[in-house]
Coordinates of C-alpha atoms in Angstrom, one line a residue:
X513 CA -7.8 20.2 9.5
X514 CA -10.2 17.7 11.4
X515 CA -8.6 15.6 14.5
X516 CA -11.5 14.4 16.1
X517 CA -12.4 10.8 15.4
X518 CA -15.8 9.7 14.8
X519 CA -15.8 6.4 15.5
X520 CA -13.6 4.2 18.3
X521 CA -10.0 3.7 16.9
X522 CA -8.9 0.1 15.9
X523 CA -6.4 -0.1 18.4
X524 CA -5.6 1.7 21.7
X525 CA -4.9 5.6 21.6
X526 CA -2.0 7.7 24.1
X527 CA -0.5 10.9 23.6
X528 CA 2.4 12.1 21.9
X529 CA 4.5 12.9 24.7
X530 CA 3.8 9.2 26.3
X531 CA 5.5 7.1 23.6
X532 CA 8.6 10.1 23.3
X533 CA 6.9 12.2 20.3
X534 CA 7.8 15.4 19.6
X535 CA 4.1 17.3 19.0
X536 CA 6.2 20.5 17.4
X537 CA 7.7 18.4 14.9
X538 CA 4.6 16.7 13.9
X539 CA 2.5 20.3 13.9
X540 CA 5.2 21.4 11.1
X541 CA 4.1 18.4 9.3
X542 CA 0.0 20.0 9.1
X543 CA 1.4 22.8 8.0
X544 CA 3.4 21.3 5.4
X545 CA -0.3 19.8 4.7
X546 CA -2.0 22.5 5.0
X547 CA 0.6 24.4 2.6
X548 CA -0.1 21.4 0.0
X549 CA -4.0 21.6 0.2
X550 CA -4.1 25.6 -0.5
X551 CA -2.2 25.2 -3.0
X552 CA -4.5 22.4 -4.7
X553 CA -1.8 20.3 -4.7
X554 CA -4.8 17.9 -4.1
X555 CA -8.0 18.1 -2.5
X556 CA -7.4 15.9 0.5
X557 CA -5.3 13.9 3.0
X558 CA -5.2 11.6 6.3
X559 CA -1.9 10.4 7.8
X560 CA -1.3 8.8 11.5
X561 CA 1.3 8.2 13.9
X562 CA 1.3 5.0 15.8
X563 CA 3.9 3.7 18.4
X564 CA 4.6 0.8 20.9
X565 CA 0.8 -0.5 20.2
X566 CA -0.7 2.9 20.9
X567 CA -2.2 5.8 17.9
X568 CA -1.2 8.9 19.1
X569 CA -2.0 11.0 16.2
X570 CA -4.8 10.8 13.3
X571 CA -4.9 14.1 11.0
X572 CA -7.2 14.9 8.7
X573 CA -7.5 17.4 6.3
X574 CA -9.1 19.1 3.2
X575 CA -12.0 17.7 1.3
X576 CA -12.8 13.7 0.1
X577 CA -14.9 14.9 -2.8
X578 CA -14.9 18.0 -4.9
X579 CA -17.6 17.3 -7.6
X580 CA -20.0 17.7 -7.7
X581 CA -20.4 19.8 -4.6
X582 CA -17.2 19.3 -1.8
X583 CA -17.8 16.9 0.9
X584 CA -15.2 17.0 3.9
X585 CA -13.2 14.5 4.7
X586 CA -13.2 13.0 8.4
X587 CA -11.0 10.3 9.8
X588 CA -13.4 7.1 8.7
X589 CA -12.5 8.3 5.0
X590 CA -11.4 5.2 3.0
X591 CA -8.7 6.8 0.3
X592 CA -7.4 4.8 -2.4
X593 CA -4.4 2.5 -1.4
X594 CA -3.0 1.9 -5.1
X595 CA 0.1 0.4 -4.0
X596 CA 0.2 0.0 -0.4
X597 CA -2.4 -3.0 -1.3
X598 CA 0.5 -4.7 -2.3
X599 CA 1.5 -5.2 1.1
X600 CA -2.4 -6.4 2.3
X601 CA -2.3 -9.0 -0.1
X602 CA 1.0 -10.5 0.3
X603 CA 0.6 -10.6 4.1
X604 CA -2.0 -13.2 3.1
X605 CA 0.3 -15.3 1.1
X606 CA 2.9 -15.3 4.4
X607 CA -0.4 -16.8 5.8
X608 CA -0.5 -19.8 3.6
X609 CA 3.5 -20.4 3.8
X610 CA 3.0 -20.3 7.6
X611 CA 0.5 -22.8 6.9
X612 CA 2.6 -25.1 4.7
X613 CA 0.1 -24.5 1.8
X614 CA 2.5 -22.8 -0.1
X615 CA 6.3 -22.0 -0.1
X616 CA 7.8 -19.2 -1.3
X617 CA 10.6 -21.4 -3.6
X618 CA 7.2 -22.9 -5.2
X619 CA 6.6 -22.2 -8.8
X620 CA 3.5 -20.9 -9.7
X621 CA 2.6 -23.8 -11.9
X622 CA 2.7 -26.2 -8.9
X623 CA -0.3 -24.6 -8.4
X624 CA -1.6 -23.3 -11.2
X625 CA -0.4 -25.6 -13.8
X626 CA -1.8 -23.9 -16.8
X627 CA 0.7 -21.0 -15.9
X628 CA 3.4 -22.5 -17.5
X629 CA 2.1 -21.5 -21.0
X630 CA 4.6 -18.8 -22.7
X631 CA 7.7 -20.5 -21.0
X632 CA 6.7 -19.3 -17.4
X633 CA 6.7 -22.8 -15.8
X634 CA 9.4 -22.3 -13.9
X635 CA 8.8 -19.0 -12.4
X636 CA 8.5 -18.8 -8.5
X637 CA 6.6 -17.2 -6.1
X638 CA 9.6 -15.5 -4.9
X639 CA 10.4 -14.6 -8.2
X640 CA 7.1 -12.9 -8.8
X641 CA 6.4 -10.9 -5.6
X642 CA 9.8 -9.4 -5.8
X643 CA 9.1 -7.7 -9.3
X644 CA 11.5 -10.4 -10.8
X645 CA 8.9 -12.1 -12.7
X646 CA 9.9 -10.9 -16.4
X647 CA 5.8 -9.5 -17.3
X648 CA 6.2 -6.2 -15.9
X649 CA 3.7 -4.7 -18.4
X650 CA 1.2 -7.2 -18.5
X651 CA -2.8 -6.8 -17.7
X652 CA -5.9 -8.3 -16.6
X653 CA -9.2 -7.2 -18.5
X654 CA -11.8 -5.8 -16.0
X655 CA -14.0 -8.1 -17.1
X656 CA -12.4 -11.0 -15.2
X657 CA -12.9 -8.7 -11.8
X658 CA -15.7 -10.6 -11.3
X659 CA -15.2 -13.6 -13.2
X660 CA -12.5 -15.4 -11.4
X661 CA -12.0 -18.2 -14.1
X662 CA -11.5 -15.7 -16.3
X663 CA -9.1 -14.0 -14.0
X664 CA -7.0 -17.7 -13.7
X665 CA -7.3 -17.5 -17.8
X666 CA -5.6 -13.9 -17.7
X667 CA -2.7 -14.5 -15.6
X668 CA -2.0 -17.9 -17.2
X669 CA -1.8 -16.1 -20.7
X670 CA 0.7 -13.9 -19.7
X671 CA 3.5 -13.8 -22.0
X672 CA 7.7 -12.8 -20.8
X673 CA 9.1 -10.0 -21.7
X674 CA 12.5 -10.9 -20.5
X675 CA 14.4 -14.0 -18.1
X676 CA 12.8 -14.4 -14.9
X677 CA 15.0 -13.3 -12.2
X678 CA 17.7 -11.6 -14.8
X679 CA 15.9 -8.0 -13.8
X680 CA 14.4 -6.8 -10.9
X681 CA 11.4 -4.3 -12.3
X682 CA 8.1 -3.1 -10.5
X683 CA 5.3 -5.1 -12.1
X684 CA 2.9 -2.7 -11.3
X685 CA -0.6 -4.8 -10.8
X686 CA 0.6 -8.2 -12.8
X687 CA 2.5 -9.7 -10.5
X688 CA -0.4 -9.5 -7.9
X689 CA -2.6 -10.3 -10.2
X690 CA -0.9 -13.9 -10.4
X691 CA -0.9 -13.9 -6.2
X692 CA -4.7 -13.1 -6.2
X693 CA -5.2 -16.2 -8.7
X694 CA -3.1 -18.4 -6.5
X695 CA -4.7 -17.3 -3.4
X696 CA -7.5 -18.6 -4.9
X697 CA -6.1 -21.7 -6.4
X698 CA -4.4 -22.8 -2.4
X699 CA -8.2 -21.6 -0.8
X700 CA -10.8 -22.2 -3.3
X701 CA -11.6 -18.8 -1.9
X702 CA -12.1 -15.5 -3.7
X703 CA -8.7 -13.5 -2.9
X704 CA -10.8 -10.7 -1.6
X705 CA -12.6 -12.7 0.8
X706 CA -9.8 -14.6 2.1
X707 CA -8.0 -11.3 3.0
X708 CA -11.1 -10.3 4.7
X709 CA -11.8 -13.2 6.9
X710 CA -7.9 -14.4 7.4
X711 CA -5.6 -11.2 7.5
X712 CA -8.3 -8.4 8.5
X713 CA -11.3 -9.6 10.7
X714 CA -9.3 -11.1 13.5
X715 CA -7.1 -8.0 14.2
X716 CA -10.5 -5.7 14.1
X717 CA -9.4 -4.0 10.6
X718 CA -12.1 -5.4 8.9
X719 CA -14.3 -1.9 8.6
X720 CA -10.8 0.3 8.1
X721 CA -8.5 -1.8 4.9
X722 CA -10.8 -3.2 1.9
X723 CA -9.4 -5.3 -0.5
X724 CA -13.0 -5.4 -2.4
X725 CA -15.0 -2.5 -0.8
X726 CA -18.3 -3.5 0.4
X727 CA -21.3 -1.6 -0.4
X728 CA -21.8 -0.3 2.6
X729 CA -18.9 1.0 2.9
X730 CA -18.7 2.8 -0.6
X731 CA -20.2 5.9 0.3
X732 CA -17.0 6.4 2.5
X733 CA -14.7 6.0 -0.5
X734 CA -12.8 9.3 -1.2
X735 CA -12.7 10.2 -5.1
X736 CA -9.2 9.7 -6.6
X737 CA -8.0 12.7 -8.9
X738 CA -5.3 13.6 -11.3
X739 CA -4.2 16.8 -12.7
X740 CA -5.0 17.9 -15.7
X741 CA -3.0 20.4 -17.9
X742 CA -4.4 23.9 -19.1
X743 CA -2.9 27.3 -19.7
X744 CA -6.2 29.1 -18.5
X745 CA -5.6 27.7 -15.2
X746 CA -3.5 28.7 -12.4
X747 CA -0.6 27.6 -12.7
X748 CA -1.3 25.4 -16.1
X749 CA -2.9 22.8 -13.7
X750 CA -6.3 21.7 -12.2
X751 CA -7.3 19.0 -10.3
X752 CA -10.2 16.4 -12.0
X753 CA -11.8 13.5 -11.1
X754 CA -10.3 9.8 -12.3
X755 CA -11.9 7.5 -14.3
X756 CA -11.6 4.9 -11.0
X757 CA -14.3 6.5 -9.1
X758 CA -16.4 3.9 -9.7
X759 CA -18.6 1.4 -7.8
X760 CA -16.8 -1.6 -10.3
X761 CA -13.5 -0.2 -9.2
X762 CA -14.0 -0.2 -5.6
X763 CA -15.4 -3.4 -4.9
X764 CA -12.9 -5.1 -7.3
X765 CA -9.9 -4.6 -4.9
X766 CA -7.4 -4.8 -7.8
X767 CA -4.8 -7.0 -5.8
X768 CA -1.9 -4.5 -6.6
X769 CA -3.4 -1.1 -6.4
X770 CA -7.3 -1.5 -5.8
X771 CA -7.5 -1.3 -2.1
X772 CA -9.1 1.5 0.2
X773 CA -8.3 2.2 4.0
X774 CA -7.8 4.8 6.4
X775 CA -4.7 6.4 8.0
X776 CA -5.1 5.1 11.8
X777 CA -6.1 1.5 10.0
X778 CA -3.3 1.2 7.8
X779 CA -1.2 2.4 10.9
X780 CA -2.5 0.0 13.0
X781 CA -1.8 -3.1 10.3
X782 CA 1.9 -2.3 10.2
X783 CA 1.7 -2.1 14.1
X784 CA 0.9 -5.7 13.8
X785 CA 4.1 -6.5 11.6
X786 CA 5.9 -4.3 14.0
X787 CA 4.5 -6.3 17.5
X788 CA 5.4 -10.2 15.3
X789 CA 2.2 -10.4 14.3
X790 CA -0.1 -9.9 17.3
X791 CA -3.0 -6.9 16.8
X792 CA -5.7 -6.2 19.5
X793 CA -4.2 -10.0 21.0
X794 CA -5.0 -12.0 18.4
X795 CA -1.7 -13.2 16.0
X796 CA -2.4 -13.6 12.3
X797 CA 1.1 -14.2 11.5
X798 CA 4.5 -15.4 13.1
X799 CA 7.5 -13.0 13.7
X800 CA 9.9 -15.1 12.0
X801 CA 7.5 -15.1 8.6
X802 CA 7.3 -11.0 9.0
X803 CA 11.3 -10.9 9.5
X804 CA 11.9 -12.8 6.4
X805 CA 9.4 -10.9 4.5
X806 CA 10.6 -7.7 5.4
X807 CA 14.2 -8.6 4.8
X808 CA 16.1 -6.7 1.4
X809 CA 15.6 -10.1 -1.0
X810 CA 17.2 -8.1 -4.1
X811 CA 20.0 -5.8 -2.8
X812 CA 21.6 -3.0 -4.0
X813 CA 20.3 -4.4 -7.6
X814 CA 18.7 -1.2 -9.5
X815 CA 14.8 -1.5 -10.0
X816 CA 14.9 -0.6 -13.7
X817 CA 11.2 0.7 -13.2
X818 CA 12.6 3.2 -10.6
X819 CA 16.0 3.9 -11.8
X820 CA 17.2 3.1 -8.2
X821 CA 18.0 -0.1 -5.6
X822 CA 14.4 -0.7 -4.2
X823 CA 15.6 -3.1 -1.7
X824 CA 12.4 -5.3 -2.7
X825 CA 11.1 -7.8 0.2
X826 CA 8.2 -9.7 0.0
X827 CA 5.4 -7.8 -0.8
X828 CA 7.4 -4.6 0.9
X829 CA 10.4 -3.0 0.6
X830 CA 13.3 -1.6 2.8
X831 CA 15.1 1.5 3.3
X832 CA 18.9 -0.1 3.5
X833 CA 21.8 2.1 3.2
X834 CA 21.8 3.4 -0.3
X835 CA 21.8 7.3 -0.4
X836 CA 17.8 7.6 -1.6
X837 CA 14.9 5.6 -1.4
X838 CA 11.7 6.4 -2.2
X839 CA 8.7 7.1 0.7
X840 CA 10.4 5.7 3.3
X841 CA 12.4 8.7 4.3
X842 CA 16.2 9.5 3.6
X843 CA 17.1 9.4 7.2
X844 CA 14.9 6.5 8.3
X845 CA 16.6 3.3 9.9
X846 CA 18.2 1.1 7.3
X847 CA 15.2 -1.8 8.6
X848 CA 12.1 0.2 7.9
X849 CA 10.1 -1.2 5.5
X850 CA 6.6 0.1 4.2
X851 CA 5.2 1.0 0.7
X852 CA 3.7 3.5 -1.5
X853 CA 1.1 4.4 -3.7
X854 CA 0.6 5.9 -7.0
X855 CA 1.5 9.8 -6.6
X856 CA -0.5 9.8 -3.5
X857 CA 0.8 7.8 -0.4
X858 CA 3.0 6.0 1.8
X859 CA 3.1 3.7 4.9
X860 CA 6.0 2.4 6.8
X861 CA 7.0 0.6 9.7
X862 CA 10.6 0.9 11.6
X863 CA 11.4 -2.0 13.7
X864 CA 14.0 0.3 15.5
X865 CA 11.7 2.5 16.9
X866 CA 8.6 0.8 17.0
X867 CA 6.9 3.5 15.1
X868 CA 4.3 3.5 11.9
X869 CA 3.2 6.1 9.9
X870 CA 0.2 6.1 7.0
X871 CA 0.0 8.9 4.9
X872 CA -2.7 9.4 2.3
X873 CA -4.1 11.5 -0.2
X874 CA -6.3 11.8 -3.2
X875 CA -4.8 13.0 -6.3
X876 CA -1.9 11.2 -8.6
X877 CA 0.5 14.1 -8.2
X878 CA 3.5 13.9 -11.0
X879 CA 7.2 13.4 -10.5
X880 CA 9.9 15.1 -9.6
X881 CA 7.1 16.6 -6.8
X882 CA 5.7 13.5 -5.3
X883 CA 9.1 11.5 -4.5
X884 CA 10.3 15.1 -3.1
X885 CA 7.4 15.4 -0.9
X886 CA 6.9 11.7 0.4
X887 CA 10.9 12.7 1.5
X888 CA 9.8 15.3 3.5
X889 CA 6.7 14.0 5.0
X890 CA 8.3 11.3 6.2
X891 CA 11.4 12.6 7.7
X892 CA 9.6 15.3 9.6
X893 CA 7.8 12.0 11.0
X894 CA 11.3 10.5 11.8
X895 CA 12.8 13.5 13.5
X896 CA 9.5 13.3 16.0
X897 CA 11.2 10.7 18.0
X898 CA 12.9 12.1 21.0
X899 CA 13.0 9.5 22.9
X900 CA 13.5 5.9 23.2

């Protein structure tokens, strides 16, 4: 394990003990870690602790890279969002409602009026950014990555598969893919540009979260892996290198799972949503547009993706008071909100305690294990607050 950071943190830095931590509690969580890495549950993985404005804990651990020869991680090691880019990208949306460019009762087709091919003309915003779109399944070609009429074509062609806003199901990159294209629509600005220059640079987390990473940033990108399935291995299973490690992949910043960032960076962004919207004193949004954002839009309703109430907000979701969630922690307060990432992360925020947590790491590991261990990771986290 690796503590030491290499470059200046994007926010201010205390210790533990000044913002109540318990350091105990968190030292059971590198074990935990530590446990996970010898046993090549994956290769790698960052998390930090950030409270009250302050990171008071960046941990990293294991390797970025494995192949072709290992290369260490350290704690300006960009690890593959999926998910949690979700949250980036709707942030920037909250922007344009703030703005009185958008609102989130608009349909799509106000914007976009192509859209409403395939019966989709009256499908909100709302609708899609709380997984109640009806194309749960549907996909962009890479080759509109780069070619963003082609991208406008894609999402316009879209076809239902059931009502909009009779279901709520986890459109796992298509409904972002629709924000991304009206991002661009409202700005006349590529997606990945406008989250650069309107979310990211005026909070100083331009060089920590890429939605699109830059070349010169690429060579921190850690490799994403998956394990593969083999009776000559230990324990049937070894880990290999995903198809996504590739330069295309990186700087495309698929808007629902293509983003990189760091632990203390991600930390730091949901300090933001945890202060209203201030970061390193400048605001990039208002607390009223977090707090409805971050309210539970869908209820108890079950999430037929994740055969359990989500609790969706915008962009999101919240822990409420069923008896599981997933990533956020069992016993976390029923406001915290955060998201996850393909069998490999989780970030939250807790308005109760004024406390956010990023955890990352680089291998899609399969269910029943993942859900179990984001459960544990994260409540170790929540039982570190002693005081306050």
């Amino acid at each position: 394990m690796t503590t030491a950071t290499l470059s200046p943190a994007p926010i201010a830095t205390a210790s533990l003990e000044s913002v109540g931590l318990d350091p105990d509690r968190l030292a059971t969580l590198d074990r935990l870690i530590e446990r996970h890495t010898s046993e090549n549950r994956y290769p790698g993985a960052q998390y930090a602790v950030a409270r009250y404005g302050k990171l008071v804990r960046v941990a990293t651990f294991g390797d970025a890279r494995v192949d072709p020869s290992a290369v260490s991680a350290d704690d300006q090691t960009l690890w593959l969002m999926f998910s949690q880019t979700k949250v980036i990208v709707t942030a920037a949306l909250w922007q344009l409602v703030e703005a009185g460019e958008l609102r989130f009762t608009d349909r799509i087709a106000d914007h976009i009026p192509e859209f409403e091919a395939n019966g989709k003309g009256d499908i909100t915003l709302f609708q899609v950014i709380t997984h109640q779109g009806g194309f749960p399944n549907a996909e962009v070609p890479e080759e509109a990555w780069e070619d963003h009429d082609l991208l406008r074509k894609a999402v316009c062609d879209f076809s239902l598969e059931w009502t909009p806003g009779s279901k709520v199901h986890y459109h796992g990159t298509a409904a972002h893919w629709v924000a991304a294209a009206l991002i661009e629509a409202v700005t006349g600005a590529d997606f990945r540009n406008h989250v650069r220059e309107e979310l990211l640079r005026p909070i100083g987390l331009e060089n920590e979260i890429f939605v699109g990473v830059s070349e010169e940033a690429d060579n921190r990108c850690a490799d994403i892996h998956h394990l593969e399935e083999n009776e000559a291995y230990i324990g049937g299973q070894r880990i290999a290198r995903s198809s996504r490690n590739t330069r295309a992949w990186r700087a495309a910043g698929v808007p629902g799972a293509g983003g990189y960032g760091t632990a203390r960076g991600i930390a730091s962004f949901y300090q933001m949503l945890l202060a209203g919207g201030v970061l390193n004193g400048n605001r990039v949004l208002s607390p009223r547009a977090i707090q409805y954002a971050t309210r539970n839009h869908t209820g108890d309703r079950v999430d037929e993706n994740m055969g359990m109430p989500m609790h969706r907000g915008i962009g999101p979701h919240v822990r409420g008071f069923t008896p599981t969630i997933r990533g956020l922690g069992t016993i976390a307060s029923p406001t915290t909100f955060g998201h996850g990432g393909a069998g490999t992360s989780y970030s939250w925020g807790d308005p109760e305690s004024g406390m956010s947590f990023t955890y990352l790491s680089n291998c899609m590991s399969p269910e029943p294990w993942h859900s179990i261990r984001l459960d544990k990771v994260s409540n170790i986290v929540h039982a570190s607050i002693v005081e306050g």
